[in-house]
Amino acid sequence: MRKQLKDFIEAIGKDAVAVIPAAHEVTKSYDTEFKFHQDPDFYYLTGFPEPDAIAVIAPSNKKHPFTLFVRPRDPLMETWYGRREGVEGAKKNYGADKALPIEKFESELAKMLDGNEKLYYRFGVDNRLDQTILHYLSGQRFRRLKTAYPPHTIIDPTLILGEMRLHKTEKEVEMMQRSADIAAEAHILAMQNCRPGMNEAQIEAVIEHHFKMSGANGAAYNSIIGGGDNATILHYVENNMPLKDGDLLLIDAGCNYKGYASDITRTFPVNGKFTKAQREVYDVVLEVQLECLAATKKGNTVKQRQDLSIELLTEGMKKLGLLKGKTKDLIKKKEFMKYYMHGVGHYLGLDVHDAGRYFTEQQAKNSRPFAPGMVLTVEPGLYIPPDDKDAPAKYRGIGIRIEDDVLVTEDGNVNLTAKVTKDADEIEAIMNEGK
Ligand code: GLY
Ligand code: MN
Ligand code: MN
């Protein structure tokens, strides 16, 4: 049995049963669908890649602790829409103790759930399944005095799964390192290929071409390819404007490798040479990024690192003449948010903004300490609106973010994305090689 599943079975205990659904295909328009993306919790536990499946995990069921409901084999459907594992494949290739066609789920539900104290199920994600579960619960409660004993406690499994997913195994780290390497190479290629007059879409193509050529399943999220003041729009994804001589280009792009996301941002000059003003802002962000990266280690907390990024960036804004006053006051009044309005990083894994709590359980306000096995991004930035009359004219329209992916270890951290430089001189050297 898969280690993740074994650990989950242990965590929920003998008096519980869990119902974990796969994702469904989502209609794009009329009869076409968006590219399918498996539900990360379901994928983490089962590794099963197909839509319309449900895992039922029942530790007290000695014979069948792991049942998979899947789309059955169907020659006609497979000719039109692709191969299926079917019930045979679910058992043979994914370790299910029992596999049944998905159509059987509803009629089997009472048999699987009755007699368990707790049901682990997350309401609010899969509307149709919610209705099926509610229908079962209300029906069984009605019959309770006679023969049926439905679970009386319903628990969201996300808490357990989030904690498990937060602490990566060695095998997961290996996949994340590969994901990071592919993304780092793609950013280097973007630097090497970028020329004034190109379109943002062409740089996107360079990056995503490399993702797929390297065995990744495409981008982990919509790539952000923002030239000039497009870089000041945090989630700019149109990626369709020409790149101008003298502008900066901000690229936030990572790939999905065997389900695991990488998430890298680099900012560099379209023509291969930073202007003095661009370099001044860049060096402020870089210095903060290096400090926050070093602070991503055991003994520090998520909040300490966030506060550090705010303090250092506020100092930097003062140095650049963007803000005036005492650092303490500027932080208290949240003045820094005019130029730095997002978090310094997030957990990374199967999701780009990965599962796991940012606060300790005991006291919601206690920020969580970093622990070995966590992977987080470090991504401070400064974004100076093009029409900001308060900012020195030379800085208007500059947007800079620098983002790496970091694994916390026993004695510090490993920067998984160190392969792509963020040193301004080295970036210029890469861009001008062979020019
Ligand atoms: N690319 C999304 C993020 O950096 O959080
Ligand atoms: Mn990120
Ligand atoms: Mn990012």
Short mmCIF file of C-alpha atoms and ligand atoms in Angstrom, two decimals:
data_model
loop_
_atom_site.label_atom_id
_atom_site.label_comp_id
_atom_site.label_asym_id
_atom_site.label_seq_id
_atom_site.Cartn_x
_atom_site.Cartn_y
_atom_site.Cartn_z
CA MET A 1 0.00 0.00 0.00
CA ARG A 2 1.13 3.57 -0.82
CA LYS A 3 2.84 5.19 2.18
CA GLN A 4 0.55 8.24 2.13
CA LEU A 5 -2.54 6.02 2.26
CA LYS A 6 -1.08 3.93 5.08
CA ASP A 7 -0.33 7.05 7.12
CA PHE A 8 -3.80 8.45 6.46
CA ILE A 9 -5.43 5.19 7.59
CA GLU A 10 -3.44 5.38 10.80
CA ALA A 11 -4.37 9.03 11.31
CA ILE A 12 -8.15 8.64 10.96
CA GLY A 13 -8.31 5.58 13.22
CA LYS A 14 -10.39 2.43 13.32
CA ASP A 15 -13.80 3.95 14.00
CA ALA A 16 -13.77 6.14 10.90
CA VAL A 17 -14.39 6.00 7.19
CA ALA A 18 -13.25 8.58 4.62
CA VAL A 19 -14.85 9.46 1.29
CA ILE A 20 -12.39 11.28 -0.98
CA PRO A 21 -13.55 12.22 -4.49
CA ALA A 22 -11.48 12.75 -7.63
CA ALA A 23 -12.03 15.88 -9.71
CA HIS A 24 -14.44 16.05 -12.64
CA GLU A 25 -13.77 17.38 -16.09
CA VAL A 26 -14.82 21.01 -16.46
CA THR A 27 -16.61 22.27 -19.57
CA LYS A 28 -14.78 25.06 -21.36
CA SER A 29 -17.48 25.75 -23.91
CA TYR A 30 -20.21 23.71 -25.57
CA ASP A 31 -18.61 20.26 -25.93
CA THR A 32 -14.97 21.01 -25.16
CA GLU A 33 -13.32 20.71 -21.77
CA PHE A 34 -10.47 22.40 -19.92
CA LYS A 35 -7.41 20.22 -19.59
CA PHE A 36 -8.15 17.82 -16.74
CA HIS A 37 -6.43 18.42 -13.41
CA GLN A 38 -6.74 15.76 -10.73
CA ASP A 39 -7.81 16.76 -7.22
CA PRO A 40 -4.52 17.00 -5.27
CA ASP A 41 -5.84 15.34 -2.07
CA PHE A 42 -7.23 12.42 -4.05
CA TYR A 43 -4.04 12.18 -6.10
CA TYR A 44 -1.86 12.32 -2.99
CA LEU A 45 -3.66 9.36 -1.44
CA THR A 46 -4.30 7.19 -4.47
CA GLY A 47 -2.11 8.29 -7.40
CA PHE A 48 -5.15 7.54 -9.59
CA PRO A 49 -5.17 9.97 -12.53
CA GLU A 50 -8.71 9.73 -13.92
CA PRO A 51 -11.78 11.92 -13.34
CA ASP A 52 -15.09 10.77 -11.81
CA ALA A 53 -13.62 8.38 -9.24
CA ILE A 54 -14.19 8.11 -5.47
CA ALA A 55 -11.92 6.55 -2.85
CA VAL A 56 -13.52 5.05 0.23
CA ILE A 57 -11.01 4.44 2.98
CA ALA A 58 -12.24 2.31 5.85
CA PRO A 59 -9.57 1.16 8.31
CA SER A 60 -12.00 -1.10 10.17
CA ASN A 61 -12.80 -3.04 7.02
CA LYS A 62 -10.11 -5.73 7.28
CA LYS A 63 -10.68 -7.12 3.81
CA HIS A 64 -11.20 -3.90 1.89
CA PRO A 65 -9.72 -0.88 3.66
CA PHE A 66 -9.26 0.85 0.30
CA THR A 67 -12.11 0.79 -2.23
CA LEU A 68 -11.97 2.71 -5.49
CA PHE A 69 -15.05 3.55 -7.52
CA VAL A 70 -13.98 4.26 -11.09
CA ARG A 71 -15.30 4.70 -14.61
CA PRO A 72 -15.68 1.18 -16.00
CA ARG A 73 -13.97 0.04 -19.19
CA ASP A 74 -16.11 0.92 -22.20
CA PRO A 75 -14.79 0.39 -25.76
CA LEU A 76 -17.05 3.05 -27.29
CA MET A 77 -16.27 5.73 -24.69
CA GLU A 78 -12.58 4.87 -24.83
CA THR A 79 -12.55 5.22 -28.61
CA TRP A 80 -13.98 8.71 -28.26
CA TYR A 81 -12.45 10.02 -25.05
CA GLY A 82 -9.39 7.97 -24.15
CA ARG A 83 -8.23 4.91 -22.24
CA ARG A 84 -9.58 3.96 -18.83
CA GLU A 85 -8.07 1.85 -16.07
CA GLY A 86 -11.42 0.33 -15.21
CA VAL A 87 -11.96 -1.77 -12.10
CA GLU A 88 -9.20 -4.20 -13.12
CA GLY A 89 -6.62 -1.41 -13.50
CA ALA A 90 -7.69 0.25 -10.25
CA LYS A 91 -6.82 -2.96 -8.38
CA LYS A 92 -3.80 -4.02 -10.38
CA ASN A 93 -2.09 -0.66 -10.89
CA TYR A 94 -3.32 1.43 -7.96
CA GLY A 95 -3.53 -1.10 -5.15
CA ALA A 96 -7.27 -0.90 -4.53
CA ASP A 97 -8.45 -3.79 -2.34
CA LYS A 98 -11.77 -3.57 -4.09
CA ALA A 99 -12.87 -1.66 -7.17
CA LEU A 100 -16.39 -1.04 -8.45
CA PRO A 101 -17.93 0.97 -11.28
CA ILE A 102 -18.70 4.51 -10.15
CA GLU A 103 -22.42 3.94 -10.84
CA LYS A 104 -22.47 1.57 -7.87
CA PHE A 105 -21.34 4.19 -5.35
CA GLU A 106 -24.75 5.33 -4.21
CA SER A 107 -26.15 1.85 -3.66
CA GLU A 108 -23.02 0.73 -1.77
CA LEU A 109 -22.80 3.81 0.44
CA ALA A 110 -24.87 2.64 3.42
CA LYS A 111 -22.99 -0.64 3.59
CA MET A 112 -19.66 1.16 3.71
CA LEU A 113 -20.56 3.95 6.14
CA ASP A 114 -22.97 2.36 8.60
CA GLY A 115 -21.48 1.44 11.95
CA ASN A 116 -18.58 3.90 11.78
CA GLU A 117 -18.42 6.67 14.40
CA LYS A 118 -16.85 9.26 12.15
CA LEU A 119 -17.12 10.21 8.52
CA TYR A 120 -14.24 12.13 6.98
CA TYR A 121 -15.76 14.11 4.14
CA ARG A 122 -15.34 17.64 2.88
CA PHE A 123 -18.63 19.33 2.05
CA GLY A 124 -18.68 22.22 -0.41
CA VAL A 125 -16.37 20.92 -3.13
CA ASP A 126 -18.39 18.37 -5.09
CA ASN A 127 -22.02 19.44 -5.16
CA ARG A 128 -23.43 16.20 -6.52
CA LEU A 129 -21.57 14.04 -4.06
CA ASP A 130 -22.64 16.39 -1.24
CA GLN A 131 -26.25 15.64 -2.15
CA THR A 132 -25.63 11.89 -2.24
CA ILE A 133 -24.00 11.95 1.21
CA LEU A 134 -26.73 14.17 2.69
CA HIS A 135 -29.40 11.93 1.24
CA TYR A 136 -27.75 8.90 2.86
CA LEU A 137 -27.37 10.66 6.23
CA SER A 138 -30.94 11.93 6.41
CA GLY A 139 -32.31 8.57 5.30
CA GLN A 140 -30.27 6.62 7.82
CA ARG A 141 -31.08 8.97 10.69
CA PHE A 142 -34.72 8.46 9.99
CA ARG A 143 -34.21 4.70 10.27
CA ARG A 144 -31.78 4.88 13.17
CA LEU A 145 -34.04 3.50 15.88
CA LYS A 146 -34.53 0.43 13.80
CA THR A 147 -31.44 -0.90 12.05
CA ALA A 148 -29.11 1.76 10.73
CA TYR A 149 -26.18 3.40 12.51
CA PRO A 150 -24.74 6.22 10.39
CA PRO A 151 -21.62 8.11 11.50
CA HIS A 152 -22.58 10.84 13.96
CA THR A 153 -19.46 12.97 13.54
CA ILE A 154 -18.45 14.49 10.24
CA ILE A 155 -14.90 15.77 9.94
CA ASP A 156 -13.19 17.68 7.15
CA PRO A 157 -10.23 15.47 6.10
CA THR A 158 -8.35 18.54 4.86
CA LEU A 159 -6.77 19.12 8.24
CA ILE A 160 -5.10 15.69 8.35
CA LEU A 161 -4.25 15.72 4.65
CA GLY A 162 -2.94 19.27 4.85
CA GLU A 163 -0.56 18.33 7.65
CA MET A 164 0.62 15.28 5.76
CA ARG A 165 1.11 17.19 2.52
CA LEU A 166 2.96 19.99 4.29
CA HIS A 167 5.81 17.70 5.35
CA LYS A 168 7.36 16.33 2.20
CA THR A 169 8.88 12.86 1.99
CA GLU A 170 12.27 12.31 0.36
CA LYS A 171 10.54 11.00 -2.72
CA GLU A 172 8.38 14.10 -2.95
CA VAL A 173 11.42 16.34 -2.52
CA GLU A 174 13.10 14.53 -5.41
CA MET A 175 10.13 15.28 -7.65
CA MET A 176 10.00 18.88 -6.45
CA GLN A 177 13.70 19.29 -7.20
CA ARG A 178 13.11 18.03 -10.73
CA SER A 179 10.16 20.39 -11.10
CA ALA A 180 12.37 23.26 -9.87
CA ASP A 181 15.23 22.32 -12.22
CA ILE A 182 12.99 22.28 -15.28
CA ALA A 183 11.50 25.66 -14.36
CA ALA A 184 14.95 27.14 -13.64
CA GLU A 185 16.20 26.01 -17.06
CA ALA A 186 13.12 27.57 -18.67
CA HIS A 187 13.84 30.94 -17.01
CA ILE A 188 17.45 30.80 -18.26
CA LEU A 189 16.16 30.10 -21.77
CA ALA A 190 13.83 33.10 -21.49
CA MET A 191 16.78 35.33 -20.55
CA GLN A 192 18.82 33.99 -23.47
CA ASN A 193 16.02 34.39 -26.01
CA CYS A 194 14.56 37.74 -24.97
CA ARG A 195 14.93 40.63 -27.46
CA PRO A 196 13.18 43.99 -27.79
CA GLY A 197 10.29 43.72 -30.24
CA MET A 198 9.35 40.19 -29.24
CA ASN A 199 5.89 39.61 -27.84
CA GLU A 200 5.27 38.43 -24.28
CA ALA A 201 3.49 35.43 -25.83
CA GLN A 202 6.70 34.32 -27.54
CA ILE A 203 8.56 34.26 -24.22
CA GLU A 204 5.66 32.29 -22.75
CA ALA A 205 6.11 29.83 -25.63
CA VAL A 206 9.86 29.49 -24.96
CA ILE A 207 9.14 28.69 -21.32
CA GLU A 208 6.25 26.31 -21.79
CA HIS A 209 7.99 24.57 -24.69
CA HIS A 210 10.82 23.72 -22.34
CA PHE A 211 8.40 22.48 -19.68
CA LYS A 212 6.89 19.91 -22.01
CA MET A 213 10.15 19.00 -23.72
CA SER A 214 11.54 18.14 -20.28
CA GLY A 215 8.79 15.78 -19.18
CA ALA A 216 6.65 18.21 -17.23
CA ASN A 217 2.91 18.23 -17.74
CA GLY A 218 2.89 21.93 -18.70
CA ALA A 219 2.65 24.98 -16.47
CA ALA A 220 1.68 24.64 -12.80
CA TYR A 221 -0.38 27.85 -13.04
CA ASN A 222 -1.02 30.51 -15.66
CA SER A 223 2.42 31.93 -16.46
CA ILE A 224 2.86 35.64 -15.78
CA ILE A 225 4.93 37.30 -18.51
CA GLY A 226 4.76 41.01 -17.80
CA GLY A 227 6.83 43.51 -19.77
CA GLY A 228 7.15 47.15 -18.65
CA ASP A 229 4.40 48.30 -16.30
CA ASN A 230 2.49 45.02 -16.82
CA ALA A 231 4.88 43.82 -14.10
CA THR A 232 3.03 46.01 -11.61
CA ILE A 233 -0.13 43.90 -12.09
CA LEU A 234 0.39 40.99 -9.72
CA HIS A 235 -1.58 38.37 -11.65
CA TYR A 236 -1.07 39.68 -15.18
CA VAL A 237 -1.77 36.71 -17.47
CA GLU A 238 -2.81 38.26 -20.80
CA ASN A 239 0.80 37.86 -21.99
CA ASN A 240 0.14 39.49 -25.36
CA MET A 241 2.04 42.79 -25.46
CA PRO A 242 5.27 43.70 -27.29
CA LEU A 243 8.44 43.88 -25.19
CA LYS A 244 10.08 47.28 -25.38
CA ASP A 245 13.72 48.29 -25.40
CA GLY A 246 14.54 49.81 -22.00
CA ASP A 247 11.73 48.02 -20.13
CA LEU A 248 11.98 45.27 -17.57
CA LEU A 249 10.31 41.88 -17.97
CA LEU A 250 8.87 40.04 -14.96
CA ILE A 251 8.34 36.31 -15.45
CA ASP A 252 6.53 34.23 -12.84
CA ALA A 253 6.35 30.70 -14.19
CA GLY A 254 6.69 27.16 -12.87
CA CYS A 255 5.88 23.71 -14.13
CA ASN A 256 3.89 20.71 -13.00
CA TYR A 257 6.17 17.70 -12.80
CA LYS A 258 4.42 14.46 -11.77
CA GLY A 259 1.85 16.65 -10.03
CA TYR A 260 4.39 18.79 -8.14
CA ALA A 261 4.59 22.52 -8.76
CA SER A 262 7.58 24.80 -9.01
CA ASP A 263 7.11 28.57 -8.74
CA ILE A 264 9.89 30.91 -9.89
CA THR A 265 9.95 34.64 -10.57
CA ARG A 266 12.80 36.48 -12.23
CA THR A 267 12.86 40.08 -13.42
CA PHE A 268 15.36 41.21 -16.04
CA PRO A 269 15.89 43.93 -18.66
CA VAL A 270 14.37 43.24 -22.08
CA ASN A 271 17.55 44.50 -23.81
CA GLY A 272 20.00 42.75 -21.49
CA LYS A 273 21.15 45.81 -19.54
CA PHE A 274 19.56 47.25 -16.39
CA THR A 275 19.22 51.05 -16.29
CA LYS A 276 20.58 52.73 -13.18
CA ALA A 277 17.07 53.30 -11.80
CA GLN A 278 15.97 49.72 -12.51
CA ARG A 279 19.09 48.40 -10.85
CA GLU A 280 18.47 50.51 -7.73
CA VAL A 281 15.03 49.01 -7.21
CA TYR A 282 16.27 45.53 -8.17
CA ASP A 283 19.04 45.56 -5.61
CA VAL A 284 16.65 46.56 -2.84
CA VAL A 285 14.36 43.62 -3.63
CA LEU A 286 17.27 41.21 -4.04
CA GLU A 287 18.75 42.10 -0.68
CA VAL A 288 15.40 41.54 1.04
CA GLN A 289 14.93 38.26 -0.84
CA LEU A 290 18.32 36.98 0.33
CA GLU A 291 17.55 37.92 3.95
CA CYS A 292 14.12 36.28 3.85
CA LEU A 293 15.55 33.18 2.21
CA ALA A 294 18.10 32.86 5.01
CA ALA A 295 15.30 33.34 7.55
CA THR A 296 13.37 30.38 6.12
CA LYS A 297 14.74 27.94 8.66
CA LYS A 298 13.92 25.94 11.74
CA GLY A 299 13.46 28.19 14.75
CA ASN A 300 11.75 31.00 12.84
CA THR A 301 8.05 31.32 12.17
CA VAL A 302 6.01 32.16 9.10
CA LYS A 303 4.98 35.47 10.69
CA GLN A 304 8.52 36.44 11.69
CA ARG A 305 9.56 36.03 8.07
CA GLN A 306 6.60 38.06 6.83
CA ASP A 307 7.37 40.83 9.32
CA LEU A 308 11.02 40.77 8.28
CA SER A 309 10.07 41.25 4.63
CA ILE A 310 7.82 44.18 5.55
CA GLU A 311 10.44 45.86 7.69
CA LEU A 312 13.26 45.47 5.17
CA LEU A 313 11.14 46.51 2.19
CA THR A 314 9.83 49.54 4.07
CA GLU A 315 13.45 50.54 4.77
CA GLY A 316 14.15 50.00 1.08
CA MET A 317 11.19 52.18 0.07
CA LYS A 318 12.58 54.95 2.25
CA LYS A 319 16.02 54.57 0.68
CA LEU A 320 14.46 54.89 -2.78
CA GLY A 321 12.44 57.95 -1.74
CA LEU A 322 9.09 56.18 -2.15
CA LEU A 323 8.10 56.66 1.49
CA LYS A 324 9.12 59.17 4.12
CA GLY A 325 8.87 58.86 7.90
CA LYS A 326 9.71 56.48 10.70
CA THR A 327 9.79 52.81 9.65
CA LYS A 328 7.70 51.84 12.67
CA ASP A 329 4.94 54.33 11.79
CA LEU A 330 4.96 53.42 8.10
CA ILE A 331 4.46 49.77 9.08
CA LYS A 332 1.78 50.56 11.66
CA LYS A 333 -0.19 52.62 9.14
CA LYS A 334 0.41 49.99 6.47
CA GLU A 335 1.89 52.61 4.13
CA PHE A 336 4.21 49.94 2.70
CA MET A 337 1.19 48.22 1.14
CA LYS A 338 1.16 50.82 -1.60
CA TYR A 339 4.25 49.13 -3.08
CA TYR A 340 4.34 45.69 -1.39
CA MET A 341 0.88 44.20 -0.99
CA HIS A 342 1.32 40.41 -0.88
CA GLY A 343 2.80 37.74 1.34
CA VAL A 344 6.50 36.92 1.21
CA GLY A 345 5.76 33.29 0.39
CA HIS A 346 3.56 30.25 0.68
CA TYR A 347 3.76 26.49 0.98
CA LEU A 348 4.49 24.69 -2.27
CA GLY A 349 3.74 21.11 -3.33
CA LEU A 350 0.97 19.44 -5.32
CA ASP A 351 -0.75 22.82 -5.24
CA VAL A 352 1.16 25.97 -6.02
CA HIS A 353 -0.40 27.51 -2.91
CA ASP A 354 -0.13 24.25 -1.06
CA ALA A 355 -2.13 22.66 1.73
CA GLY A 356 -1.31 23.06 5.42
CA ARG A 357 -2.08 25.57 8.13
CA TYR A 358 -0.10 28.74 8.60
CA PHE A 359 -1.00 28.90 12.28
CA THR A 360 -0.58 26.37 15.04
CA GLU A 361 -3.67 24.48 16.06
CA GLN A 362 -3.63 25.28 19.75
CA GLN A 363 -3.93 28.98 19.32
CA ALA A 364 -5.01 30.27 15.97
CA LYS A 365 -2.95 33.42 16.42
CA ASN A 366 0.34 31.61 16.95
CA SER A 367 2.30 31.63 13.74
CA ARG A 368 3.73 28.32 12.75
CA PRO A 369 7.43 27.50 13.12
CA PHE A 370 9.27 26.26 10.05
CA ALA A 371 10.05 22.55 10.22
CA PRO A 372 12.26 20.23 8.15
CA GLY A 373 10.43 18.88 5.11
CA MET A 374 8.40 22.01 4.45
CA VAL A 375 8.83 23.65 1.05
CA LEU A 376 8.06 27.36 0.80
CA THR A 377 8.51 30.14 -1.70
CA VAL A 378 10.42 33.35 -0.93
CA GLU A 379 9.06 36.12 -3.11
CA PRO A 380 9.31 39.73 -1.99
CA GLY A 381 8.58 42.40 -4.58
CA LEU A 382 8.15 46.11 -5.18
CA TYR A 383 5.53 47.45 -7.59
CA ILE A 384 5.51 51.15 -8.39
CA PRO A 385 2.34 52.16 -10.28
CA PRO A 386 3.03 53.98 -13.57
CA ASP A 387 0.78 56.88 -12.55
CA ASP A 388 2.10 57.26 -8.99
CA LYS A 389 2.71 61.00 -8.67
CA ASP A 390 4.35 60.50 -5.25
CA ALA A 391 7.13 58.27 -6.58
CA PRO A 392 10.29 59.63 -8.19
CA ALA A 393 9.59 59.74 -11.94
CA LYS A 394 12.48 57.39 -12.76
CA TYR A 395 10.88 54.56 -10.76
CA ARG A 396 7.31 54.81 -12.07
CA GLY A 397 6.07 51.66 -13.82
CA ILE A 398 8.81 49.44 -12.39
CA GLY A 399 7.64 46.11 -10.99
CA ILE A 400 10.14 43.67 -9.54
CA ARG A 401 9.66 40.32 -7.84
CA ILE A 402 12.28 37.65 -7.17
CA GLU A 403 11.01 34.21 -6.16
CA ASP A 404 12.74 30.98 -5.18
CA ASP A 405 11.50 27.65 -3.79
CA VAL A 406 13.12 26.57 -0.55
CA LEU A 407 13.21 23.28 1.36
CA VAL A 408 13.59 23.63 5.13
CA THR A 409 16.14 21.17 6.52
CA GLU A 410 17.43 20.19 9.97
CA ASP A 411 20.22 22.74 9.82
CA GLY A 412 19.03 25.46 7.46
CA ASN A 413 17.52 25.18 4.00
CA VAL A 414 18.14 24.16 0.42
CA ASN A 415 17.25 26.56 -2.37
CA LEU A 416 15.66 24.22 -4.94
CA THR A 417 15.72 26.93 -7.62
CA ALA A 418 19.32 28.12 -7.21
CA LYS A 419 20.07 26.90 -10.74
CA VAL A 420 18.71 30.15 -12.22
CA THR A 421 20.72 33.14 -11.06
CA LYS A 422 19.14 36.29 -9.62
CA ASP A 423 22.37 38.27 -9.47
CA ALA A 424 21.92 41.27 -11.77
CA ASP A 425 25.44 41.10 -13.25
CA GLU A 426 25.11 37.39 -13.92
CA ILE A 427 21.71 37.90 -15.54
CA GLU A 428 23.25 40.51 -17.87
CA ALA A 429 26.11 38.13 -18.69
CA ILE A 430 23.66 35.31 -19.59
CA MET A 431 21.60 37.66 -21.75
CA ASN A 432 24.59 39.00 -23.64
CA GLU A 433 26.46 35.73 -24.21
CA GLY A 434 27.07 35.32 -27.92
CA LYS A 435 25.32 38.59 -28.83
N1 GLY B 1 2.71 32.26 -9.06
C1 GLY B 1 1.88 32.46 -7.96
C2 GLY B 1 2.62 32.91 -6.80
O1 GLY B 1 3.77 33.28 -6.92
O2 GLY B 1 2.16 32.84 -5.71
MN MN B 2 4.59 32.01 -5.34
MN MN B 3 5.09 32.81 -8.46
#
